[in-house]
Short mmCIF file of C-alpha atoms in Angstrom, two decimals:
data_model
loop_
_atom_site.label_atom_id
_atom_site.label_comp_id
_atom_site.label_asym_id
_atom_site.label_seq_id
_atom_site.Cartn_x
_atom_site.Cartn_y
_atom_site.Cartn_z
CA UNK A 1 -20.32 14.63 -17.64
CA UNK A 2 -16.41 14.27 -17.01
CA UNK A 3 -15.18 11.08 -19.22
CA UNK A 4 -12.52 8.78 -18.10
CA UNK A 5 -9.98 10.75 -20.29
CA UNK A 6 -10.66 14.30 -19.08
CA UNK A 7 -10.11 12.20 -15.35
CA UNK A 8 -7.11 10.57 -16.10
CA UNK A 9 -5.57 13.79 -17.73
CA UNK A 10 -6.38 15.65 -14.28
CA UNK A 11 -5.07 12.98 -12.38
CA UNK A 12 -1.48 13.10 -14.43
CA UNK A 13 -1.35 17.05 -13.92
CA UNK A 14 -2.21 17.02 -10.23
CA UNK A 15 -0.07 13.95 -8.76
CA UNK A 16 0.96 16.22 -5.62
CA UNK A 17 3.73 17.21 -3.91
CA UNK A 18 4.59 13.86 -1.79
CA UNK A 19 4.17 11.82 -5.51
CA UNK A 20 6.44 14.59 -7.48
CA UNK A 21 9.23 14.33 -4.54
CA UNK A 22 9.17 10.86 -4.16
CA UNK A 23 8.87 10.26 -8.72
CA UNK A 24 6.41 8.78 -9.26
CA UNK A 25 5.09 8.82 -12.90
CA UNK A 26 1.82 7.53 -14.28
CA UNK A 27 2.29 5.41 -17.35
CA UNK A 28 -1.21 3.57 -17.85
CA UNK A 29 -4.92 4.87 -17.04
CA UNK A 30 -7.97 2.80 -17.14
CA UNK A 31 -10.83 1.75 -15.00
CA UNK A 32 -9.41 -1.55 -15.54
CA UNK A 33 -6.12 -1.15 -14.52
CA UNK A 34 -3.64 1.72 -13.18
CA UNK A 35 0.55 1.76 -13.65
CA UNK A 36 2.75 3.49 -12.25
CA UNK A 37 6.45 3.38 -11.31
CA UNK A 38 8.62 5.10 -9.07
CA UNK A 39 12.82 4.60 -9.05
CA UNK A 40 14.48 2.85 -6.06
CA UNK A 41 17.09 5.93 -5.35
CA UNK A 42 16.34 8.54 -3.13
CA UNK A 43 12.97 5.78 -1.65
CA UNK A 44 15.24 3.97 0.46
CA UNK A 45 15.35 3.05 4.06
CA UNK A 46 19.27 3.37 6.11
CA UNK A 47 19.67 -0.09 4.60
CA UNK A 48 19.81 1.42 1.11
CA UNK A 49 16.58 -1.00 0.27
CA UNK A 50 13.40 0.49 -0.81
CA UNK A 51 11.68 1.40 2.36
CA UNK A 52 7.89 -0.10 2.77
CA UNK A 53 6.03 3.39 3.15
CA UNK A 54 7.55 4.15 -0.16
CA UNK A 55 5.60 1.33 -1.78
CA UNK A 56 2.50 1.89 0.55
CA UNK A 57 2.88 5.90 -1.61
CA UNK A 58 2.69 4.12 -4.81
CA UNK A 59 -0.02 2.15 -3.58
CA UNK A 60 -2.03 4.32 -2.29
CA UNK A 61 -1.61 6.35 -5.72
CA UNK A 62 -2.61 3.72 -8.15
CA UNK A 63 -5.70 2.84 -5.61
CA UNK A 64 -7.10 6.00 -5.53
CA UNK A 65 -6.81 6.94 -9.36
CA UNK A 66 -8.30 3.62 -9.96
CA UNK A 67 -11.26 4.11 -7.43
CA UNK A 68 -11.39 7.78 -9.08
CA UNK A 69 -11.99 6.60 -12.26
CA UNK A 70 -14.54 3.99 -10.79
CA UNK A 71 -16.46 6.24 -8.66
CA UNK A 72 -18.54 7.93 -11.33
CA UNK A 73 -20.21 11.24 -12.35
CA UNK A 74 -20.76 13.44 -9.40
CA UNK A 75 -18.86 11.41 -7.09
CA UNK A 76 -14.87 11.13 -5.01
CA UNK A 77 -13.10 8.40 -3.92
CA UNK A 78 -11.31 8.52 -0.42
CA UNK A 79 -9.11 6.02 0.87
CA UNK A 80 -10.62 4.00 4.45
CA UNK A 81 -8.00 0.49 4.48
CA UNK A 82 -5.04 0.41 2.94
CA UNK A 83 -2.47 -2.55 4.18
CA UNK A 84 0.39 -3.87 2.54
CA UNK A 85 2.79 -7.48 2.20
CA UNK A 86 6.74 -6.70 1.35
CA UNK A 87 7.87 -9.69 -0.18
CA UNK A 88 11.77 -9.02 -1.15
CA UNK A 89 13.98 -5.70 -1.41
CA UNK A 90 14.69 -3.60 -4.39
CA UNK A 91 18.13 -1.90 -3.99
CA UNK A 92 18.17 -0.35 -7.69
CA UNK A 93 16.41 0.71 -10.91
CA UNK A 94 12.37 1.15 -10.74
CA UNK A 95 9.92 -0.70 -9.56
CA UNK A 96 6.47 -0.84 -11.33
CA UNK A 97 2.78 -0.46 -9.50
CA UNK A 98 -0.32 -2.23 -11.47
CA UNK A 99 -3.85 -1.52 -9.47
CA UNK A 100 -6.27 -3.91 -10.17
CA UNK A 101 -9.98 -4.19 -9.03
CA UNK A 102 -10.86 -6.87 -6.61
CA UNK A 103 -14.56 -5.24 -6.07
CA UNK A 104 -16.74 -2.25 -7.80
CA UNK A 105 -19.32 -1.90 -6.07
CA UNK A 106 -21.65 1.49 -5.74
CA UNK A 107 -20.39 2.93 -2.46
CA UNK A 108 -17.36 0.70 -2.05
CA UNK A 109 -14.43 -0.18 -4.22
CA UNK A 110 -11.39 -2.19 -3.73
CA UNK A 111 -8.21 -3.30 -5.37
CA UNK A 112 -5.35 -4.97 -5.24
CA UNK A 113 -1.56 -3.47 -5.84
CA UNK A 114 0.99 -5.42 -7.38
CA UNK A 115 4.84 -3.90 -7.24
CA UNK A 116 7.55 -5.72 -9.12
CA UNK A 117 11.51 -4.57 -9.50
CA UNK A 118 13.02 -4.55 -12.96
CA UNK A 119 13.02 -8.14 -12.74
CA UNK A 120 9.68 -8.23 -12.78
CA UNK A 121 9.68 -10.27 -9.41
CA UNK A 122 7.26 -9.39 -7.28
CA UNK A 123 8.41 -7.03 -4.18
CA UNK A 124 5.36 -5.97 -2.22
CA UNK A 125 1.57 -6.94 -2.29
CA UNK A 126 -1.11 -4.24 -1.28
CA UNK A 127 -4.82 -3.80 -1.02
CA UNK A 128 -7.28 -0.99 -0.78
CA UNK A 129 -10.60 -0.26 0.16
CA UNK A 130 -11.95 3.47 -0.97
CA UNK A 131 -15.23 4.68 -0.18
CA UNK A 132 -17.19 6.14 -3.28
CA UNK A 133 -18.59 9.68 -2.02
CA UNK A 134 -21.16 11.99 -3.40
CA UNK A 135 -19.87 15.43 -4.27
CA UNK A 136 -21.68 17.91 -2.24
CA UNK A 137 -23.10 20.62 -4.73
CA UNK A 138 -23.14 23.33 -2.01
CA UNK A 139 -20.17 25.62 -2.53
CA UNK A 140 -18.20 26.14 0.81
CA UNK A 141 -17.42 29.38 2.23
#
């Protein structure tokens, strides 16, 4: 059996090449809740704001580790909804990612994703649905 730790660990060392361009660092693994943050510079839209698919990224990120970590022995998490609110623009500095569950259920998980700037005022709202898989045992190929 994999524990939460040995998950989380494997999670930090395999963020992915979109994640690692775009800097975004994991600073807080649970099943309870997920953080993350990601800076402003080099995430921005022509306007020099933080562009929405940039926080839809970190989104995205914190729901899946948190569904990982929810999904249990033997089993995946893929994303099926993801959809997201922008509130106000960051221009500067980082903004910080906190996944939280909204449901837990055995096939289906969902939570919510709150981003805040420096400030800690709120910049974008986010939600995500991940289907809880079972791992096929079958090697491929």
């Amino acid at each position: 059996m994999t524990s939460n730790e040995e998950i989380a660990d494997f999670l930090r060392a395999n963020m992915g090449a979109l994640n690692e361009r775009m800097g975004v660092e994991l600073v807080e693994i649970s099943p309870e809740r997920v953080v993350a943050t990601m800076p402003v510079e080099g995430n921005t839209q022509p306007y020099g704001l933080l562009h929405g698919g940039a926080s839809v990224v970190l989104a995205e990120t914190l729901g899946s580790v948190a569904a990982a970590l929810n999904a249990g022995p033997g089993r995946f998490a893929v994303g099926t909804d993801i959809n997201a609110t922008h509130h106000r623009s960051a221009t500067k500095g980082l903004v910080t990612g906190v996944a939280t569950p909204l449901h837990l259920g055995r096939t289906m998980a969902s939570f919510e994703i709150a981003i805040t700037d420096e400030d800690g005022r709120r910049v974008c709202t986010s939600r995500i649905t991940c289907a809880l898989i079972e791992r096929d045992p079958t090697p491929k190929g």
